[in-house]
Amino acid sequence: MLLNLQPTSSVSIQYHPFFGPHDDLVLLELDEKLLSDVLYQRVTLRGQPDEDAVLCTKSKTYLVKFVGTSNSVFLIPPADYSTSHESGGENYNQQVPTASVIKVAPGNMELVEVAPRLDKLKSILSENLYSSDEASTAMGDLYKWDDLINKVQASDDELKAGLQALSAVEIDGYWRIVDEKYMDVILRMLLHNSVLNDWSLDSLVEDKVVSVLESDGFPRKLVYHCLNVYGSRVEEAMDGGVWRLDARRVCVHFARGILREGKRKMESFMEEWLRMIPEEIQPSFDMLEGEVLTEKLGVETWVRALSVSSLPTTPADRFSILFKERAKWEWKDLEPYIRDLNVPGLSSEALLLKYTRRSQPSIDAEPVFSAR
C-alpha cells in the first residue's frame, strides 16, 4: 500500500537501480497486540535447525508460518505520492509520478499461537536425574536456564511453568529433576521427624524442619525442595514461616512407589497404601485420579499406574497412548487424562470431536469414547 496515495489515483512503476535479490528480506504479518513487543524487541525466535521456528513473547509461543501469495507484492521505498494524478481526470495526460520497485515479496510470515513444546524439556532433564549418589550428578549433560531457552520452544513464563510441573529445582546453577527414590528418602525422614518431634503436618516450622533434616545429612536446597514439592507455605515470617503438607501430593507419592514394580490387586494395594500414609492425613482413593487405572480381571479388581504427568503434551500423541492403554474409555476415566491439554483456539469438546468417537448404547448409559 502506498502511503498518501489518494483513492482513484495512480502512479507509474519502474525497477529501482538497486532492484533484487529477494531472499534477504521477509515480511511479517502481526496482530496489533504483538506490535509493541516486536518493535521494542521483547520477542525471541527459538528452535533448533531441524525444528520449525517459533516466536516467543514473555508469556506465549507462536509458530512462524510462511504464506505464499499468488500476486506479486512490490516493495517501494517511502515517498510522498499525494500529488499523484487521478485516473481519467483532466490532468491525466500530464506526467505521472513514478514509484521505484526495490524488491518483490513472494509472500509473508504469519504467526499462529501454539502450545509450548515442553515434552523436550522433560526428555532432556530426565537424562540425568539428581540422586543421593553425588558421583552420578557429574555424568551426562546439565542445563542452565540459558541452555533451556535455547533448546525448548516455549516462552519464559511457559518454561517456568513447565519446570514447576516437573518439580525441577535449580542446583548449583543447573536445572535438575530429583530422582523419585531420593525424594522418597527425604519425605520419609521428614515424616519420621514429625513423629519424633511432635510436629503437626499442617504447621511445620521451616527453620526447625530444615535444621533437623540438615543434621540428618540432607542438603539444605533439597529440604526446601521437598517442602515445595509436597507442601505449601501458609505463613510468612522472618524465621522462614510455616508450611503445610498437601495430603493429595503425599498420598500420590506413596501410591506411585507401590505401583512402580507393577500392578497390584486392589485389596493388597489399599492395605499397603493406607499403612504408609501418616495418621494425620485422611486418604481417599479419589485422590489418585489421573494417577492410576483400575481394571476387572474375573472377580478381582487390579490397580496399575498411569500418571497424566508421564503422558505427552501434544493431543495426537496423548490420545494415541491413551487408546493403546484402553480401546474404550468412559468419560469419568478419560477426563483426568485430557483436562490439562492446552491447544490455543481448541476447547476440550473440539479435541474430543477431532480425536475420538463418542457412542452411547442407551439414553441412560454413560458415553464411551474410542479412537477416531
Short mmCIF file of N, CA and C in Angstrom, two decimals, residues 6 26 33 39 92 118-119 147 157 194 197 208 219 286-287 290 314 343:
data_model
loop_
_atom_site.label_atom_id
_atom_site.label_comp_id
_atom_site.label_asym_id
_atom_site.label_seq_id
_atom_site.Cartn_x
_atom_site.Cartn_y
_atom_site.Cartn_z
N GLN A 6 -4.02 8.84 -2.93
CA GLN A 6 -5.44 9.11 -2.82
C GLN A 6 -6.25 8.08 -3.61
N VAL A 26 12.15 -10.51 4.55
CA VAL A 26 10.92 -11.27 4.80
C VAL A 26 9.90 -10.35 5.45
N LYS A 33 -1.86 -6.64 18.86
CA LYS A 33 -1.44 -6.84 20.25
C LYS A 33 0.03 -7.27 20.36
N LEU A 39 8.32 -4.35 18.13
CA LEU A 39 9.01 -3.07 17.92
C LEU A 39 10.03 -2.79 19.02
N TYR A 92 -4.78 13.92 -16.58
CA TYR A 92 -4.30 12.54 -16.64
C TYR A 92 -3.14 12.37 -17.61
N LEU A 118 6.81 -28.65 25.47
CA LEU A 118 7.51 -28.95 26.72
C LEU A 118 7.92 -30.41 26.87
N ASP A 119 7.51 -31.26 25.95
CA ASP A 119 7.93 -32.66 26.06
C ASP A 119 9.46 -32.78 26.01
N ASP A 147 20.60 -22.44 28.60
CA ASP A 147 20.62 -23.63 27.77
C ASP A 147 19.19 -24.07 27.44
N ASP A 157 7.68 -17.57 30.53
CA ASP A 157 6.67 -17.91 31.53
C ASP A 157 6.23 -19.36 31.39
N SER A 194 8.70 -35.72 62.14
CA SER A 194 7.47 -35.08 62.62
C SER A 194 6.87 -35.87 63.78
N ASN A 197 9.39 -35.39 66.89
CA ASN A 197 9.41 -34.04 67.46
C ASN A 197 8.01 -33.46 67.68
N LYS A 208 12.93 -25.16 61.92
CA LYS A 208 13.12 -26.41 62.66
C LYS A 208 13.27 -27.59 61.70
N PRO A 219 21.06 -32.08 51.93
CA PRO A 219 21.40 -30.71 51.54
C PRO A 219 20.24 -29.75 51.79
N ASP A 286 -10.04 -41.42 45.63
CA ASP A 286 -10.30 -40.35 44.65
C ASP A 286 -9.09 -39.44 44.49
N MET A 287 -8.21 -39.40 45.48
CA MET A 287 -7.00 -38.57 45.38
C MET A 287 -6.09 -39.04 44.24
N GLY A 290 -6.26 -39.58 37.81
CA GLY A 290 -5.21 -39.17 36.88
C GLY A 290 -3.85 -39.78 37.19
N THR A 314 1.27 -33.13 23.50
CA THR A 314 0.60 -32.91 22.21
C THR A 314 -0.62 -33.81 22.13
N VAL A 343 -4.49 -26.35 23.85
CA VAL A 343 -4.30 -26.04 22.44
C VAL A 343 -5.03 -24.74 22.15
#
